[in-house]
Amino acid sequence: MLVQTPDGLRGTRGCFHGNALPTFNNKLQSAPNPALCSASTTMTSEKPSTPTNEDLPPIKPEEENGCFLMNSHISQIPGLSPTLKALSDDRVRGRRAGILATDSEYIKLAKQGGHKGLLWHTEASSLSSRHSYKAPDWFSPADKGNGNISLITSEHKRSPRAFQRREPPFGSDNMSAWERDDSSASTESQNNNLPDGETDKLPNQTLERSKFRRIVFDKKPAPVNMSTLLSFGYDYIKEPVHVKNPYLSTMEEDILYHFSLGTKTHDLPQMFGDIKFVCVGGSANRMKAFAQFIHHELSLPGNPNDIQDICEGTDRYCMYKVGPVLSISHGMGVPSISIMLHELIKLLHHAQCRDVVLFRLGTSGGVGKKLESSSGTVVITDKAVDYSFQPKFEQVVLGKVITRSTELDEGVSNELLQYSTEIPNLPTVIGNTMCTHDFYEGQGRLDGALCSFSHEEKLEYLRKAYDAGVRNIEMESTVFAAMCRVCGLKAAVICVTLLNRFEGDQISSPHDVLVEYQQRPQILVSYFIKKRLGLIA
């Protein structure tokens, strides 16, 4: 609290100095019993004035009419120090007006009406010297010559673009690529986000197209950063590829003979450590075409025709690496794909790959009716079943039959089925896939070199297969599903039907039609990969 003193404004803290307060207390102890300072009389209706320092000059301490008077300054608070001898009878009359020697300093000041003008101040007293400051750049535009702040005028409000210090490094015409191309010859479409008349006021800017305009159909897109590409939902997953062979850890070198690769001759983690998707198919040419297709779909740098076969040292299989995708051929039948899968899983293990999804892309014979029976239908495998329609794979090991489950990852299958609805002209169903060990007799064909059954027996067998949920027939799905399941790999089988087996055995569609059919599983899987990588919403 500030109070007015002869020396100016001062605080109330530390108002007693030295021994002033103890001396005052000692004097109070020696003072006689207090009494009213004057005889009681009837108070007049005239409002008394508040006493000040000038009205009450200090006198020596004495006793008069039972009042204790003093001239020593007991406080720096105005009104507490002066004597009360000059008070009029009207002022000191009454219980509340009379000031007693036993009253505290605060009560004495309160009975005097407080300090006159304590809270009063003038406008000039609250002003202090003004200090200039440097306004930030974002506050308002300033004149760089003299540093003066220029106020925002109505003209500036009508032209908010005049306040933009820098131009964005991209086009800002709020137009689509097609609208921009159609209006390239028109000068009125440029800078169409400016108010009327503002284009004439922009210095050194013409209505020509921005040099930063995005080229939509760029034949040579910028290289893709694979670390950024793979960060969409995959960095946090730490699921390694397992092998079920305790002897591999004791080997000094593991030679992947059919791939022409080895753990000592090749740096497998550096070559394949970023693999997230593996796509396998029977034909070498088909898998090379898929590698070129996925190269284009992922907009990777380089020419797709220049990709090299990693397994060129052998004529067993072909292998192409395209970003996080590995495309491999596996030949025909269970034995051929079984050999490839053994070395592929070991390759992924040695390369320390994590959370890999495997796809088998192939062709098949359809087993169904209506949409399911038409050629070109894509079948996503729910379960891979054997000749008896059971989801199992039997492997003979050292003269003993080992049975393994052939159930595939349900989440991947459902995800593929959902994505198929987002792709036009892609008829897709989900069902069981029957795997046989032969293309002719094993699948009930009547056009092979050998045939030991009738046409009616064939149709009866196909009807049983259809009732068991089978929608297509091929020759690799059971071993593919069984080995992936044992090693903890997510896998899916996607095959297109080339004919309906209820209607015939031979494939008679034109070559160009068959090529288009074979591309349908590739289109679906590429859509899945782009979804997983966050390249499409």
Coordinates of C-alpha atoms in Angstrom, one line a residue:
M1 CA 0.0 0.0 0.0
L2 CA 1.3 3.5 -1.0
V3 CA 0.8 6.5 1.2
Q4 CA 1.5 10.2 0.8
T5 CA 4.4 11.6 2.8
P6 CA 6.2 14.9 2.6
D7 CA 8.9 13.1 0.7
G8 CA 6.5 11.6 -1.8
L9 CA 4.8 8.2 -2.2
R10 CA 6.2 5.5 0.1
G11 CA 5.1 2.0 1.2
T12 CA 3.6 1.1 4.5
R13 CA 6.1 -1.7 5.1
G14 CA 8.8 -0.7 7.6
C15 CA 7.0 2.3 8.8
F16 CA 8.3 2.0 12.4
H17 CA 12.0 2.7 12.8
G18 CA 14.4 2.2 15.6
N19 CA 12.8 2.2 19.1
A20 CA 9.8 4.3 18.2
L21 CA 7.3 1.6 18.8
P22 CA 8.8 0.2 22.0
T23 CA 9.0 3.8 23.4
F24 CA 5.4 4.4 22.6
N25 CA 4.4 1.1 24.3
N26 CA 6.3 2.1 27.4
K27 CA 4.6 5.4 27.5
L28 CA 1.3 3.7 27.2
Q29 CA 2.1 1.6 30.2
S30 CA 2.8 4.7 32.4
A31 CA -0.3 6.7 31.1
P32 CA -3.3 7.0 33.4
N33 CA -6.6 5.3 32.6
P34 CA -8.0 6.8 29.4
A35 CA -11.2 8.9 29.4
L36 CA -13.0 10.9 26.9
C37 CA -11.1 13.9 25.7
S38 CA -13.9 16.4 26.3
A39 CA -17.3 16.6 28.0
S40 CA -20.1 15.0 26.2
T41 CA -22.3 17.4 24.3
T42 CA -24.9 17.1 21.6
M43 CA -23.2 16.8 18.2
T44 CA -24.1 19.4 15.7
S45 CA -25.5 18.6 12.3
E46 CA -22.6 20.4 10.7
K47 CA -20.2 17.9 9.0
P48 CA -16.8 18.3 10.6
S49 CA -13.7 18.4 8.5
T50 CA -11.0 15.7 8.6
P51 CA -7.9 16.9 10.5
T52 CA -4.6 17.1 8.7
N53 CA -1.0 17.6 9.7
E54 CA -1.4 21.3 9.4
D55 CA -4.5 21.4 11.6
L56 CA -2.8 19.5 14.4
P57 CA 0.6 20.8 15.3
P58 CA 2.6 18.7 17.7
I59 CA 3.0 19.8 21.3
K60 CA 4.6 18.3 24.3
P61 CA 3.1 15.3 26.0
E62 CA 0.7 16.2 28.8
E63 CA -2.5 15.2 30.3
E64 CA -5.6 17.3 29.8
N65 CA -9.1 16.2 30.8
G66 CA -7.9 12.6 31.1
C67 CA -6.6 12.6 27.5
F68 CA -3.1 11.4 26.8
L69 CA -1.3 13.8 24.4
M70 CA 2.1 13.4 22.8
N71 CA 4.3 15.2 20.2
S72 CA 6.7 12.3 19.3
H73 CA 6.2 10.7 15.9
I74 CA 5.1 7.1 16.5
S75 CA 4.4 6.3 12.8
Q76 CA 5.2 7.5 9.4
I77 CA 1.5 7.1 8.4
P78 CA 0.0 10.6 8.1
G79 CA -2.5 11.3 10.8
L80 CA -1.0 9.1 13.5
S81 CA 1.8 11.3 14.7
P82 CA 0.2 14.7 15.4
T83 CA -1.3 15.6 18.8
L84 CA -5.0 15.8 19.2
K85 CA -5.2 19.0 21.4
A86 CA -6.5 21.2 18.7
L87 CA -9.5 19.0 18.1
S88 CA -12.8 20.7 18.6
D89 CA -15.3 19.6 21.1
D90 CA -17.7 18.4 18.4
R91 CA -15.0 16.3 16.8
V92 CA -14.0 14.4 19.9
R93 CA -17.6 14.0 21.3
G94 CA -19.1 10.5 21.3
R95 CA -17.9 6.9 21.6
R96 CA -16.6 6.6 18.1
A97 CA -15.3 10.2 17.8
G98 CA -13.3 10.2 21.0
I99 CA -9.7 8.9 20.6
L100 CA -8.4 7.0 23.6
A101 CA -4.9 6.4 24.6
T102 CA -5.5 2.7 24.5
D103 CA -6.7 2.8 20.9
S104 CA -4.4 1.2 18.4
E105 CA -2.7 3.1 15.6
Y106 CA -5.1 1.8 13.1
I107 CA -8.2 2.8 15.2
K108 CA -6.8 6.2 15.8
L109 CA -6.3 6.7 12.0
A110 CA -9.8 5.3 11.3
K111 CA -11.4 7.7 13.9
Q112 CA -9.7 10.6 12.2
G113 CA -11.4 9.7 8.9
G114 CA -8.3 8.2 7.3
H115 CA -5.7 10.0 5.4
K116 CA -7.1 12.6 3.1
G117 CA -6.4 12.0 -0.5
L118 CA -4.7 8.7 0.0
L119 CA -6.2 7.1 -3.0
W120 CA -6.3 10.2 -5.1
H121 CA -3.9 10.6 -8.0
T122 CA -3.6 12.7 -11.1
E123 CA -3.2 11.5 -14.7
A124 CA 0.3 12.9 -14.9
S125 CA 1.4 11.0 -11.8
S126 CA 0.7 7.6 -13.5
L127 CA 2.6 8.3 -16.6
S128 CA 6.2 7.2 -17.0
S129 CA 8.7 7.8 -19.7
R130 CA 7.9 5.9 -22.9
H131 CA 10.3 3.5 -24.4
S132 CA 10.3 2.6 -28.0
Y133 CA 10.4 -1.1 -29.1
K134 CA 11.0 -3.0 -32.3
A135 CA 7.9 -4.5 -33.7
P136 CA 8.1 -8.1 -35.0
D137 CA 7.9 -8.8 -38.6
W138 CA 4.6 -10.5 -38.4
F139 CA 2.9 -7.6 -36.7
S140 CA 2.6 -5.3 -39.6
P141 CA 4.6 -4.4 -42.7
A142 CA 7.4 -1.9 -42.0
D143 CA 9.4 0.4 -44.0
K144 CA 12.8 -1.1 -44.2
G145 CA 14.3 2.3 -44.9
N146 CA 13.5 4.0 -41.6
G147 CA 12.1 1.2 -39.5
N148 CA 8.7 2.9 -39.0
I149 CA 5.7 0.8 -38.5
S150 CA 3.1 1.3 -41.3
L151 CA -0.4 0.8 -40.0
I152 CA -2.8 -1.5 -41.9
T153 CA -5.0 0.7 -44.0
S154 CA -8.3 -0.1 -45.7
E155 CA -6.4 -0.5 -48.9
H156 CA -4.3 -3.2 -47.2
K157 CA -7.4 -4.9 -46.0
R158 CA -8.7 -5.0 -49.5
S159 CA -5.4 -6.4 -50.7
P160 CA -4.2 -9.0 -48.1
R161 CA -1.9 -10.5 -50.7
A162 CA 0.3 -7.3 -50.5
F163 CA 1.4 -8.4 -47.0
Q164 CA 2.8 -11.7 -48.2
R165 CA 6.6 -11.5 -48.0
R166 CA 7.4 -14.7 -49.9
E167 CA 5.7 -16.6 -52.7
P168 CA 4.9 -20.2 -52.1
P169 CA 7.1 -22.7 -54.0
F170 CA 4.1 -24.2 -55.7
G171 CA 1.1 -23.2 -57.8
S172 CA -1.8 -21.6 -55.9
D173 CA -4.4 -21.3 -58.6
N174 CA -6.8 -23.7 -56.8
M175 CA -7.3 -25.6 -60.0
S176 CA -7.2 -29.3 -60.8
A177 CA -4.6 -30.7 -63.2
W178 CA -7.2 -31.1 -66.0
E179 CA -8.5 -27.5 -65.5
R180 CA -5.0 -26.2 -65.5
D181 CA -4.1 -27.9 -68.7
D182 CA -7.2 -26.8 -70.4
S183 CA -6.7 -23.2 -69.5
S184 CA -3.0 -23.0 -70.2
A185 CA -3.6 -20.7 -73.2
S186 CA -5.9 -18.4 -71.1
T187 CA -4.3 -15.6 -69.2
E188 CA -7.3 -14.9 -67.1
S189 CA -7.2 -18.2 -65.3
Q190 CA -3.7 -17.4 -63.8
N191 CA -3.6 -15.8 -60.3
N192 CA -7.4 -16.3 -60.1
N193 CA -7.2 -16.3 -56.3
L194 CA -6.5 -12.6 -56.3
P195 CA -9.1 -9.9 -55.8
D196 CA -10.2 -7.9 -58.8
G197 CA -7.5 -5.5 -60.0
E198 CA -4.7 -7.0 -57.9
T199 CA -2.9 -8.7 -60.7
D200 CA -2.0 -5.3 -62.1
K201 CA -0.4 -4.2 -58.8
L202 CA 1.9 -7.2 -58.4
P203 CA 5.4 -6.1 -59.3
N204 CA 7.4 -8.0 -61.9
Q205 CA 4.7 -10.7 -62.1
T206 CA 3.0 -11.6 -65.3
L207 CA 0.2 -13.9 -66.0
E208 CA 2.5 -16.6 -67.3
R209 CA 2.3 -20.1 -65.7
S210 CA 4.3 -20.6 -62.6
K211 CA 7.6 -22.4 -63.0
F212 CA 6.8 -24.4 -60.0
R213 CA 3.7 -25.9 -61.5
R214 CA 3.4 -29.6 -60.7
I215 CA 3.7 -31.9 -63.7
V216 CA 1.0 -34.5 -63.2
F217 CA 2.0 -37.1 -65.8
D218 CA 5.7 -37.1 -65.3
K219 CA 7.3 -40.0 -67.1
K220 CA 10.4 -39.7 -64.9
P221 CA 9.1 -39.3 -61.3
A222 CA 11.4 -38.5 -58.4
P223 CA 13.1 -41.5 -56.8
V224 CA 11.2 -43.1 -53.9
N225 CA 12.8 -43.1 -50.5
M226 CA 12.3 -46.7 -49.4
S227 CA 12.7 -45.8 -45.7
T228 CA 9.9 -43.4 -46.0
L229 CA 7.9 -45.8 -48.1
L230 CA 8.1 -48.6 -45.6
S231 CA 7.3 -46.4 -42.6
F232 CA 3.6 -46.6 -43.3
G233 CA 2.6 -49.2 -40.7
Y234 CA 5.6 -51.4 -40.8
D235 CA 8.4 -50.0 -38.7
Y236 CA 6.7 -50.9 -35.5
I237 CA 6.2 -54.6 -36.4
K238 CA 9.0 -56.9 -35.3
E239 CA 7.9 -60.4 -36.5
P240 CA 10.9 -62.3 -37.8
V241 CA 10.8 -65.2 -40.2
H242 CA 11.3 -68.5 -38.4
V243 CA 12.9 -71.7 -39.6
K244 CA 12.1 -75.0 -38.1
N245 CA 15.6 -76.5 -38.4
P246 CA 18.0 -76.5 -35.4
Y247 CA 20.9 -77.5 -37.6
L248 CA 21.0 -74.3 -39.6
S249 CA 22.6 -72.4 -36.8
T250 CA 25.5 -74.9 -36.7
M251 CA 26.3 -74.5 -40.3
E252 CA 29.3 -72.3 -41.3
E253 CA 27.7 -71.5 -44.6
D254 CA 24.3 -72.1 -46.1
I255 CA 24.3 -72.5 -49.9
L256 CA 21.0 -71.8 -51.6
Y257 CA 21.8 -73.9 -54.6
H258 CA 18.7 -73.4 -56.7
F259 CA 18.9 -69.6 -56.2
S260 CA 22.7 -69.5 -56.8
L261 CA 23.1 -67.6 -53.5
G262 CA 24.9 -68.2 -50.3
T263 CA 25.5 -66.7 -46.8
K264 CA 29.2 -66.3 -47.4
T265 CA 29.2 -65.3 -51.1
H266 CA 26.4 -62.7 -50.7
D267 CA 25.4 -60.1 -48.2
L268 CA 21.8 -61.3 -47.8
P269 CA 20.6 -58.7 -45.2
Q270 CA 21.9 -55.9 -47.4
M271 CA 20.3 -57.4 -50.5
F272 CA 17.0 -58.5 -49.1
G273 CA 16.6 -57.0 -45.7
D274 CA 13.8 -54.6 -46.8
I275 CA 11.6 -57.2 -48.4
K276 CA 8.0 -57.0 -47.2
F277 CA 6.1 -58.8 -49.9
V278 CA 7.0 -62.0 -51.8
C279 CA 5.0 -62.9 -54.9
V280 CA 5.5 -66.3 -56.5
G281 CA 4.1 -67.8 -59.6
G282 CA 4.7 -70.8 -61.9
S283 CA 5.9 -69.1 -65.1
A284 CA 9.2 -67.3 -65.3
N285 CA 7.9 -64.9 -67.9
R286 CA 4.8 -64.1 -65.9
M287 CA 6.8 -63.2 -62.8
K288 CA 9.1 -61.0 -64.8
A289 CA 6.1 -59.3 -66.2
F290 CA 4.8 -58.8 -62.7
A291 CA 8.1 -57.4 -61.5
Q292 CA 7.9 -54.8 -64.3
F293 CA 4.3 -54.1 -63.5
I294 CA 4.8 -53.5 -59.8
H295 CA 7.9 -51.4 -60.6
H296 CA 5.5 -49.1 -62.5
E297 CA 2.8 -49.2 -59.9
L298 CA 5.2 -48.1 -57.1
S299 CA 6.7 -45.4 -59.3
L300 CA 10.2 -46.5 -58.6
P301 CA 13.2 -44.9 -60.3
G302 CA 14.8 -46.5 -63.3
N303 CA 13.6 -48.4 -66.4
P304 CA 11.4 -51.4 -65.6
N305 CA 12.9 -53.3 -68.5
D306 CA 16.4 -53.0 -67.0
I307 CA 15.6 -55.1 -63.9
Q308 CA 18.0 -58.0 -63.5
D309 CA 17.4 -61.7 -62.7
I310 CA 19.1 -62.3 -59.3
C311 CA 19.1 -66.1 -60.1
E312 CA 20.6 -65.7 -63.5
G313 CA 23.4 -68.1 -62.4
T314 CA 20.9 -71.0 -62.5
D315 CA 18.1 -72.0 -64.8
R316 CA 15.8 -73.4 -62.1
Y317 CA 14.0 -70.3 -61.0
C318 CA 14.0 -66.6 -61.7
M319 CA 14.0 -63.8 -59.1
Y320 CA 13.5 -60.1 -59.4
K321 CA 13.7 -57.6 -56.5
V322 CA 11.6 -54.4 -57.0
G323 CA 11.8 -52.2 -53.9
P324 CA 10.1 -54.0 -51.1
V325 CA 8.7 -56.7 -53.4
L326 CA 10.3 -60.0 -54.4
S327 CA 9.0 -61.7 -57.5
I328 CA 10.0 -65.4 -57.9
S329 CA 8.9 -68.2 -60.2
H330 CA 8.3 -71.7 -58.7
G331 CA 7.6 -74.0 -61.7
M332 CA 4.7 -76.4 -61.8
G333 CA 3.5 -78.8 -59.1
V334 CA 4.2 -79.5 -55.5
P335 CA 7.8 -80.8 -55.8
S336 CA 9.0 -77.7 -57.7
I337 CA 7.4 -75.1 -55.5
S338 CA 8.4 -77.1 -52.4
I339 CA 12.1 -76.8 -53.3
M340 CA 11.7 -73.1 -54.0
L341 CA 9.9 -72.5 -50.7
H342 CA 12.6 -74.2 -48.6
E343 CA 15.3 -71.9 -50.0
L344 CA 13.1 -68.8 -50.1
I345 CA 12.2 -69.1 -46.4
K346 CA 15.9 -69.7 -45.5
L347 CA 16.7 -66.6 -47.6
L348 CA 14.2 -64.4 -45.7
H349 CA 15.6 -65.8 -42.4
H350 CA 19.2 -65.1 -43.2
A351 CA 18.3 -61.6 -44.5
Q352 CA 16.5 -60.9 -41.2
C353 CA 13.3 -59.9 -42.9
R354 CA 10.3 -59.1 -40.7
D355 CA 6.6 -59.2 -41.2
V356 CA 6.7 -60.6 -44.7
V357 CA 3.5 -61.4 -46.6
L358 CA 3.6 -64.1 -49.3
F359 CA 1.3 -64.4 -52.3
R360 CA 0.9 -67.2 -54.8
L361 CA -0.3 -65.8 -58.1
G362 CA -1.5 -68.4 -60.6
T363 CA -4.1 -69.8 -63.0
S364 CA -6.6 -72.5 -62.2
G365 CA -9.7 -74.4 -63.4
G366 CA -13.0 -73.1 -62.0
V367 CA -15.5 -75.2 -60.2
G368 CA -18.8 -73.3 -59.8
K369 CA -21.9 -71.9 -61.3
K370 CA -23.0 -68.5 -62.6
L371 CA -20.4 -65.9 -61.7
E372 CA -18.1 -68.6 -60.2
S373 CA -18.2 -70.6 -63.4
S374 CA -17.3 -67.8 -65.8
S375 CA -13.8 -67.6 -67.1
G376 CA -11.7 -64.8 -65.7
T377 CA -13.0 -65.0 -62.1
V378 CA -10.4 -64.4 -59.4
V379 CA -10.6 -66.9 -56.6
I380 CA -9.1 -66.0 -53.2
T381 CA -8.3 -69.2 -51.3
D382 CA -9.9 -69.7 -47.9
K383 CA -8.4 -73.1 -47.3
A384 CA -6.2 -75.3 -49.5
V385 CA -7.6 -78.8 -49.5
D386 CA -6.3 -82.1 -50.8
Y387 CA -8.0 -84.7 -53.1
S388 CA -10.4 -85.6 -50.2
F389 CA -11.4 -82.0 -49.6
Q390 CA -9.5 -81.9 -46.3
P391 CA -7.3 -78.8 -45.3
K392 CA -4.1 -80.8 -44.9
F393 CA -0.9 -81.6 -46.7
E394 CA 0.8 -85.0 -46.4
Q395 CA 4.6 -85.1 -46.7
V396 CA 6.4 -88.4 -46.6
V397 CA 9.6 -88.1 -44.5
L398 CA 11.9 -91.1 -43.9
G399 CA 9.1 -93.4 -44.8
K400 CA 6.6 -91.8 -42.5
V401 CA 3.7 -89.5 -43.4
I402 CA 3.7 -86.1 -41.7
T403 CA 0.4 -84.2 -41.9
R404 CA 0.4 -80.4 -41.8
S405 CA -2.5 -77.9 -41.7
T406 CA -3.1 -75.8 -44.8
E407 CA -5.2 -73.0 -43.3
L408 CA -4.2 -69.6 -44.6
D409 CA -4.2 -66.2 -42.9
E410 CA -7.8 -65.1 -42.7
G411 CA -7.0 -61.4 -42.3
V412 CA -5.1 -61.2 -45.5
S413 CA -7.8 -63.1 -47.4
N414 CA -10.6 -60.8 -46.2
E415 CA -8.5 -57.8 -46.9
L416 CA -8.0 -58.9 -50.5
L417 CA -11.7 -59.6 -50.9
Q418 CA -12.5 -56.1 -49.6
Y419 CA -10.0 -54.5 -52.0
S420 CA -11.5 -56.4 -54.9
T421 CA -14.7 -54.5 -54.5
E422 CA -12.8 -51.3 -55.1
I423 CA -11.4 -52.4 -58.4
P424 CA -13.7 -52.2 -61.4
N425 CA -14.2 -55.2 -63.7
L426 CA -12.6 -57.7 -61.3
P427 CA -15.0 -60.5 -60.5
T428 CA -13.8 -62.1 -57.3
V429 CA -15.0 -64.9 -55.0
I430 CA -13.5 -66.5 -51.9
G431 CA -13.5 -70.3 -51.4
N432 CA -11.5 -73.4 -51.0
T433 CA -8.8 -74.4 -53.5
M434 CA -8.2 -78.1 -54.3
C435 CA -4.6 -79.0 -54.9
T436 CA -3.7 -82.1 -56.9
H437 CA -0.5 -83.8 -57.9
D438 CA -1.4 -84.0 -61.6
F439 CA -2.9 -81.8 -64.3
Y440 CA -4.8 -84.5 -66.1
E441 CA -6.0 -87.6 -64.2
G442 CA -5.6 -85.9 -60.8
Q443 CA -8.0 -83.2 -61.8
G444 CA -10.5 -85.5 -63.5
R445 CA -9.7 -84.5 -67.1
L446 CA -10.9 -86.6 -70.0
D447 CA -8.3 -85.4 -72.5
G448 CA -5.1 -86.9 -71.0
A449 CA -3.0 -89.7 -72.4
L450 CA -4.6 -92.0 -69.8
C451 CA -8.2 -92.0 -68.5
S452 CA -9.7 -94.6 -66.3
F453 CA -13.1 -93.0 -65.5
S454 CA -16.2 -91.9 -67.2
H455 CA -17.7 -88.5 -67.9
E456 CA -20.4 -89.1 -65.3
E457 CA -17.8 -90.0 -62.7
K458 CA -16.0 -86.8 -63.4
L459 CA -19.1 -84.7 -63.0
E460 CA -20.0 -86.5 -59.8
Y461 CA -16.6 -85.8 -58.3
L462 CA -16.7 -82.1 -59.3
R463 CA -20.2 -81.8 -57.6
K464 CA -18.8 -83.2 -54.4
A465 CA -15.9 -80.8 -54.6
Y466 CA -18.3 -77.9 -55.1
D467 CA -20.4 -79.0 -52.2
A468 CA -17.3 -79.0 -50.0
G469 CA -16.6 -75.4 -50.8
V470 CA -14.1 -75.9 -53.6
R471 CA -14.1 -73.1 -56.2
N472 CA -11.0 -73.9 -58.2
I473 CA -8.3 -76.5 -58.8
E474 CA -4.6 -76.1 -59.1
M475 CA -1.3 -77.9 -58.1
E476 CA 0.7 -75.9 -55.5
S477 CA -1.6 -74.4 -52.9
T478 CA -1.4 -77.1 -50.1
V479 CA 2.4 -77.2 -49.8
F480 CA 2.5 -73.4 -50.1
A481 CA 0.0 -73.0 -47.3
A482 CA 1.4 -75.7 -45.1
M483 CA 5.1 -74.4 -45.2
C484 CA 4.1 -70.8 -44.6
R485 CA 1.9 -71.8 -41.7
V486 CA 4.6 -73.8 -40.0
C487 CA 7.1 -71.0 -40.4
G488 CA 4.7 -68.3 -39.2
L489 CA 4.4 -66.5 -42.5
K490 CA 1.2 -64.7 -43.6
A491 CA 0.2 -66.0 -47.0
A492 CA -2.6 -65.9 -49.5
V493 CA -3.3 -67.7 -52.8
I494 CA -4.9 -65.8 -55.6
C495 CA -5.7 -67.6 -58.8
V496 CA -7.7 -66.7 -61.9
T497 CA -10.0 -69.3 -63.5
L498 CA -9.3 -70.0 -67.2
L499 CA -12.4 -72.2 -67.7
N500 CA -15.3 -73.8 -65.9
R501 CA -14.5 -77.5 -65.4
F502 CA -18.2 -78.4 -65.4
E503 CA -18.3 -77.2 -69.0
G504 CA -15.0 -78.8 -70.4
D505 CA -11.4 -79.7 -69.9
Q506 CA -9.4 -77.8 -72.6
I507 CA -8.5 -74.2 -72.5
S508 CA -9.7 -72.6 -75.8
S509 CA -9.7 -68.9 -75.0
P510 CA -7.5 -66.7 -77.3
H511 CA -4.0 -65.8 -76.2
D512 CA -4.7 -62.1 -75.6
V513 CA -7.7 -63.0 -73.4
L514 CA -5.6 -65.4 -71.4
V515 CA -2.9 -62.7 -70.9
E516 CA -5.6 -60.3 -69.6
Y517 CA -6.9 -63.0 -67.2
Q518 CA -3.4 -63.7 -65.8
Q519 CA -3.0 -60.0 -65.0
R520 CA -6.1 -59.9 -62.7
P521 CA -4.4 -61.5 -59.7
Q522 CA -1.5 -59.2 -60.2
I523 CA -3.7 -56.1 -60.2
L524 CA -5.4 -57.2 -57.0
V525 CA -2.1 -57.9 -55.2
S526 CA -0.5 -54.7 -56.4
Y527 CA -3.5 -52.8 -55.0
F528 CA -3.0 -54.6 -51.7
I529 CA 0.7 -53.7 -51.6
K530 CA 0.0 -50.0 -52.4
K531 CA -2.6 -50.0 -49.7
R532 CA -0.2 -51.4 -47.1
L533 CA 2.5 -48.9 -48.1
G534 CA 0.1 -46.0 -47.8
L535 CA 0.4 -45.0 -51.5
I536 CA -3.4 -45.0 -52.0
A537 CA -6.1 -44.0 -49.5

